[in-house]
Amino acid sequence: MNSPSAWVCDKCSDDVTVEKGLVAARRDSHGLLQDWRIVHNGDCAPAENAGYTFSVELERMVGQDGLSHLLSFLSAGPLQVQDPASPSPSEEIGNFDAYVDIFRRLQTPFYEKARRRFEDPEVQEQFYEANSARTYEVANLESIAKGLH
């Protein structure tokens, strides 16, 4: 299964390609990463003075290496020596649901297109009692994205 290759810019709503995109997040007053965004690199990039001090090229966050990069926010892994006094990487994530959303947007086929329909009453009714794993299976996301039921 191929990785996603186009996204919607969270600032201008135009399509973003992997070559022209940026993943950004801001740090809140506690230093936690919040408000994850996919934007065009350049005019749509959030301002550092608004707290958006984290940004990385979109191409580094997709595919297998991107998966590794995204997982590094959750755990340093067994090969990294961690100072016991330092917080674990996951303690830097301010809103775990928002992080999982950006993770899915970057890695899960059809998620980006399907998420535009998550508020549709018929989609909500269809998945009302589904477990969280089933809801985000690729076949279900493809069905939602294509408007099939």
PDB file of C-alpha atoms in Angstrom:
ATOM      1  CA  MET A   1       0.000   0.000   0.000  1.00  0.00           C
ATOM      2  CA  ASN A   2       1.395   3.356  -0.992  1.00  0.00           C
ATOM      3  CA  SER A   3       1.790   6.261   1.381  1.00  0.00           C
ATOM      4  CA  PRO A   4      -0.360   9.354   0.917  1.00  0.00           C
ATOM      5  CA  SER A   5       1.050  11.769  -1.681  1.00  0.00           C
ATOM      6  CA  ALA A   6      -1.169  14.868  -1.444  1.00  0.00           C
ATOM      7  CA  TRP A   7      -2.628  16.792   1.456  1.00  0.00           C
ATOM      8  CA  VAL A   8      -4.752  19.870   2.067  1.00  0.00           C
ATOM      9  CA  CYS A   9      -2.918  22.912   3.413  1.00  0.00           C
ATOM     10  CA  ASP A  10      -4.219  23.809   6.865  1.00  0.00           C
ATOM     11  CA  LYS A  11      -3.821  27.495   6.074  1.00  0.00           C
ATOM     12  CA  CYS A  12      -4.972  28.084   2.481  1.00  0.00           C
ATOM     13  CA  SER A  13      -6.866  24.790   1.811  1.00  0.00           C
ATOM     14  CA  ASP A  14      -5.057  24.231  -1.508  1.00  0.00           C
ATOM     15  CA  ASP A  15      -3.392  20.899  -2.273  1.00  0.00           C
ATOM     16  CA  VAL A  16       0.084  20.331  -0.863  1.00  0.00           C
ATOM     17  CA  THR A  17       2.528  17.922  -2.460  1.00  0.00           C
ATOM     18  CA  VAL A  18       5.316  16.175  -0.632  1.00  0.00           C
ATOM     19  CA  GLU A  19       7.941  18.360  -2.337  1.00  0.00           C
ATOM     20  CA  LYS A  20       6.298  21.653  -1.310  1.00  0.00           C
ATOM     21  CA  GLY A  21       5.001  20.787   2.142  1.00  0.00           C
ATOM     22  CA  LEU A  22       5.981  21.423   5.698  1.00  0.00           C
ATOM     23  CA  VAL A  23       4.824  19.850   8.966  1.00  0.00           C
ATOM     24  CA  ALA A  24       4.709  22.384  11.777  1.00  0.00           C
ATOM     25  CA  ALA A  25       3.712  22.465  15.421  1.00  0.00           C
ATOM     26  CA  ARG A  26       3.801  25.124  18.093  1.00  0.00           C
ATOM     27  CA  ARG A  27       4.971  24.819  21.647  1.00  0.00           C
ATOM     28  CA  ASP A  28       2.516  25.933  24.284  1.00  0.00           C
ATOM     29  CA  SER A  29       3.474  27.757  27.501  1.00  0.00           C
ATOM     30  CA  HIS A  30       4.570  24.422  28.995  1.00  0.00           C
ATOM     31  CA  GLY A  31       6.792  23.577  26.024  1.00  0.00           C
ATOM     32  CA  LEU A  32       4.413  20.892  24.728  1.00  0.00           C
ATOM     33  CA  LEU A  33       3.913  20.399  21.001  1.00  0.00           C
ATOM     34  CA  GLN A  34       0.389  21.398  19.922  1.00  0.00           C
ATOM     35  CA  ASP A  35      -1.559  22.409  16.820  1.00  0.00           C
ATOM     36  CA  TRP A  36       0.108  20.114  14.306  1.00  0.00           C
ATOM     37  CA  ARG A  37      -0.313  21.388  10.743  1.00  0.00           C
ATOM     38  CA  ILE A  38       0.511  20.483   7.190  1.00  0.00           C
ATOM     39  CA  VAL A  39       1.142  23.619   5.157  1.00  0.00           C
ATOM     40  CA  HIS A  40       2.908  24.902   2.063  1.00  0.00           C
ATOM     41  CA  ASN A  41       6.537  25.698   2.754  1.00  0.00           C
ATOM     42  CA  GLY A  42       6.837  29.459   2.317  1.00  0.00           C
ATOM     43  CA  ASP A  43       3.859  31.811   2.511  1.00  0.00           C
ATOM     44  CA  CYS A  44       1.662  29.380   4.475  1.00  0.00           C
ATOM     45  CA  ALA A  45       4.306  28.418   7.027  1.00  0.00           C
ATOM     46  CA  PRO A  46       3.208  29.476  10.531  1.00  0.00           C
ATOM     47  CA  ALA A  47       5.181  32.276  12.149  1.00  0.00           C
ATOM     48  CA  GLU A  48       7.744  31.450  14.791  1.00  0.00           C
ATOM     49  CA  ASN A  49       6.479  34.390  16.864  1.00  0.00           C
ATOM     50  CA  ALA A  50       3.133  32.553  17.102  1.00  0.00           C
ATOM     51  CA  GLY A  51       4.964  29.745  18.876  1.00  0.00           C
ATOM     52  CA  TYR A  52       5.494  27.549  15.816  1.00  0.00           C
ATOM     53  CA  THR A  53       9.066  26.616  16.593  1.00  0.00           C
ATOM     54  CA  PHE A  54       8.914  23.067  15.228  1.00  0.00           C
ATOM     55  CA  SER A  55       8.878  22.470  11.504  1.00  0.00           C
ATOM     56  CA  VAL A  56      10.218  19.805   9.191  1.00  0.00           C
ATOM     57  CA  GLU A  57       9.932  19.207   5.460  1.00  0.00           C
ATOM     58  CA  LEU A  58       6.940  17.044   4.628  1.00  0.00           C
ATOM     59  CA  GLU A  59       9.077  14.619   2.639  1.00  0.00           C
ATOM     60  CA  ARG A  60      10.892  13.653   5.864  1.00  0.00           C
ATOM     61  CA  MET A  61       7.598  12.690   7.537  1.00  0.00           C
ATOM     62  CA  VAL A  62       6.159  10.271   4.959  1.00  0.00           C
ATOM     63  CA  GLY A  63       7.051   6.741   3.898  1.00  0.00           C
ATOM     64  CA  GLN A  64       9.105   4.361   5.983  1.00  0.00           C
ATOM     65  CA  ASP A  65      11.626   6.958   7.155  1.00  0.00           C
ATOM     66  CA  GLY A  66       8.755   9.269   8.037  1.00  0.00           C
ATOM     67  CA  LEU A  67       7.191   6.515  10.098  1.00  0.00           C
ATOM     68  CA  SER A  68      10.462   6.192  11.989  1.00  0.00           C
ATOM     69  CA  HIS A  69      10.577   9.971  12.486  1.00  0.00           C
ATOM     70  CA  LEU A  70       6.996  10.088  13.786  1.00  0.00           C
ATOM     71  CA  LEU A  71       7.592   7.161  16.139  1.00  0.00           C
ATOM     72  CA  SER A  72      10.612   8.963  17.617  1.00  0.00           C
ATOM     73  CA  PHE A  73       8.142  11.429  19.167  1.00  0.00           C
ATOM     74  CA  LEU A  74       6.653   8.533  21.107  1.00  0.00           C
ATOM     75  CA  SER A  75       9.789   6.706  22.219  1.00  0.00           C
ATOM     76  CA  ALA A  76      13.532   7.166  21.959  1.00  0.00           C
ATOM     77  CA  GLY A  77      13.798   3.422  21.356  1.00  0.00           C
ATOM     78  CA  PRO A  78      16.133   0.801  22.763  1.00  0.00           C
ATOM     79  CA  LEU A  79      19.249   2.069  20.958  1.00  0.00           C
ATOM     80  CA  GLN A  80      19.096   5.539  22.485  1.00  0.00           C
ATOM     81  CA  VAL A  81      20.580   6.170  25.902  1.00  0.00           C
ATOM     82  CA  GLN A  82      18.092   8.292  27.817  1.00  0.00           C
ATOM     83  CA  ASP A  83      19.018  10.448  30.781  1.00  0.00           C
ATOM     84  CA  PRO A  84      16.607   9.313  33.532  1.00  0.00           C
ATOM     85  CA  ALA A  85      16.092  12.961  34.503  1.00  0.00           C
ATOM     86  CA  SER A  86      14.984  13.903  30.975  1.00  0.00           C
ATOM     87  CA  PRO A  87      11.372  13.561  29.908  1.00  0.00           C
ATOM     88  CA  SER A  88      10.532  10.808  27.456  1.00  0.00           C
ATOM     89  CA  PRO A  89       9.768  12.009  23.919  1.00  0.00           C
ATOM     90  CA  SER A  90       6.052  11.313  24.387  1.00  0.00           C
ATOM     91  CA  GLU A  91       5.950  13.780  27.279  1.00  0.00           C
ATOM     92  CA  GLU A  92       6.546  16.556  24.738  1.00  0.00           C
ATOM     93  CA  ILE A  93       3.232  15.897  22.991  1.00  0.00           C
ATOM     94  CA  GLY A  94       0.566  18.213  24.360  1.00  0.00           C
ATOM     95  CA  ASN A  95      -2.512  16.734  22.705  1.00  0.00           C
ATOM     96  CA  PHE A  96      -2.107  13.069  21.926  1.00  0.00           C
ATOM     97  CA  ASP A  97      -5.262  12.891  19.763  1.00  0.00           C
ATOM     98  CA  ALA A  98      -3.993  15.756  17.600  1.00  0.00           C
ATOM     99  CA  TYR A  99      -0.651  13.973  17.247  1.00  0.00           C
ATOM    100  CA  VAL A 100      -2.360  10.742  16.188  1.00  0.00           C
ATOM    101  CA  ASP A 101      -4.400  12.754  13.664  1.00  0.00           C
ATOM    102  CA  ILE A 102      -1.268  14.215  12.046  1.00  0.00           C
ATOM    103  CA  PHE A 103       0.337  10.746  12.169  1.00  0.00           C
ATOM    104  CA  ARG A 104      -2.630   9.278  10.288  1.00  0.00           C
ATOM    105  CA  ARG A 105      -2.686  12.163   7.817  1.00  0.00           C
ATOM    106  CA  LEU A 106       0.955  11.530   6.978  1.00  0.00           C
ATOM    107  CA  GLN A 107       0.967   7.742   6.952  1.00  0.00           C
ATOM    108  CA  THR A 108      -2.480   6.250   6.369  1.00  0.00           C
ATOM    109  CA  PRO A 109      -3.798   5.960   2.809  1.00  0.00           C
ATOM    110  CA  PHE A 110      -7.156   7.723   2.217  1.00  0.00           C
ATOM    111  CA  TYR A 111      -7.198   9.295   5.700  1.00  0.00           C
ATOM    112  CA  GLU A 112      -6.575  12.838   4.426  1.00  0.00           C
ATOM    113  CA  LYS A 113      -9.465  12.647   1.952  1.00  0.00           C
ATOM    114  CA  ALA A 114     -11.771  10.768   4.315  1.00  0.00           C
ATOM    115  CA  ARG A 115     -11.286  13.192   7.220  1.00  0.00           C
ATOM    116  CA  ARG A 116     -13.091  15.895   5.231  1.00  0.00           C
ATOM    117  CA  ARG A 117     -16.253  13.776   5.602  1.00  0.00           C
ATOM    118  CA  PHE A 118     -15.921  12.785   9.280  1.00  0.00           C
ATOM    119  CA  GLU A 119     -18.589  15.322  10.292  1.00  0.00           C
ATOM    120  CA  ASP A 120     -21.136  14.048   7.739  1.00  0.00           C
ATOM    121  CA  PRO A 121     -24.101  12.570   9.615  1.00  0.00           C
ATOM    122  CA  GLU A 122     -24.199   9.474   7.413  1.00  0.00           C
ATOM    123  CA  VAL A 123     -20.502   8.748   8.051  1.00  0.00           C
ATOM    124  CA  GLN A 124     -20.936   9.269  11.782  1.00  0.00           C
ATOM    125  CA  GLU A 125     -23.969   6.988  11.812  1.00  0.00           C
ATOM    126  CA  GLN A 126     -22.126   4.284   9.868  1.00  0.00           C
ATOM    127  CA  PHE A 127     -19.221   4.218  12.328  1.00  0.00           C
ATOM    128  CA  TYR A 128     -21.085   5.139  15.523  1.00  0.00           C
ATOM    129  CA  GLU A 129     -20.560   1.760  17.182  1.00  0.00           C
ATOM    130  CA  ALA A 130     -17.398   0.689  15.339  1.00  0.00           C
ATOM    131  CA  ASN A 131     -14.244   0.202  17.331  1.00  0.00           C
ATOM    132  CA  SER A 132     -11.453   2.715  16.768  1.00  0.00           C
ATOM    133  CA  ALA A 133      -9.269   0.271  14.820  1.00  0.00           C
ATOM    134  CA  ARG A 134     -12.014  -0.696  12.354  1.00  0.00           C
ATOM    135  CA  THR A 135     -12.980   2.900  11.702  1.00  0.00           C
ATOM    136  CA  TYR A 136      -9.520   3.780  10.398  1.00  0.00           C
ATOM    137  CA  GLU A 137      -8.841   0.647   8.361  1.00  0.00           C
ATOM    138  CA  VAL A 138      -7.737   1.591   4.860  1.00  0.00           C
ATOM    139  CA  ALA A 139     -10.757  -0.020   3.151  1.00  0.00           C
ATOM    140  CA  ASN A 140     -13.161   1.954   5.348  1.00  0.00           C
ATOM    141  CA  LEU A 141     -11.255   5.193   4.818  1.00  0.00           C
ATOM    142  CA  GLU A 142     -11.283   4.602   1.077  1.00  0.00           C
ATOM    143  CA  SER A 143     -15.038   4.043   1.216  1.00  0.00           C
ATOM    144  CA  ILE A 144     -15.559   7.260   3.189  1.00  0.00           C
ATOM    145  CA  ALA A 145     -13.263   9.220   0.863  1.00  0.00           C
ATOM    146  CA  LYS A 146     -15.114   8.024  -2.218  1.00  0.00           C
ATOM    147  CA  GLY A 147     -18.519   8.605  -0.640  1.00  0.00           C
ATOM    148  CA  LEU A 148     -19.410   4.908  -0.750  1.00  0.00           C
ATOM    149  CA  HIS A 149     -21.310   3.135   1.968  1.00  0.00           C
TER     150      HIS A 149
END
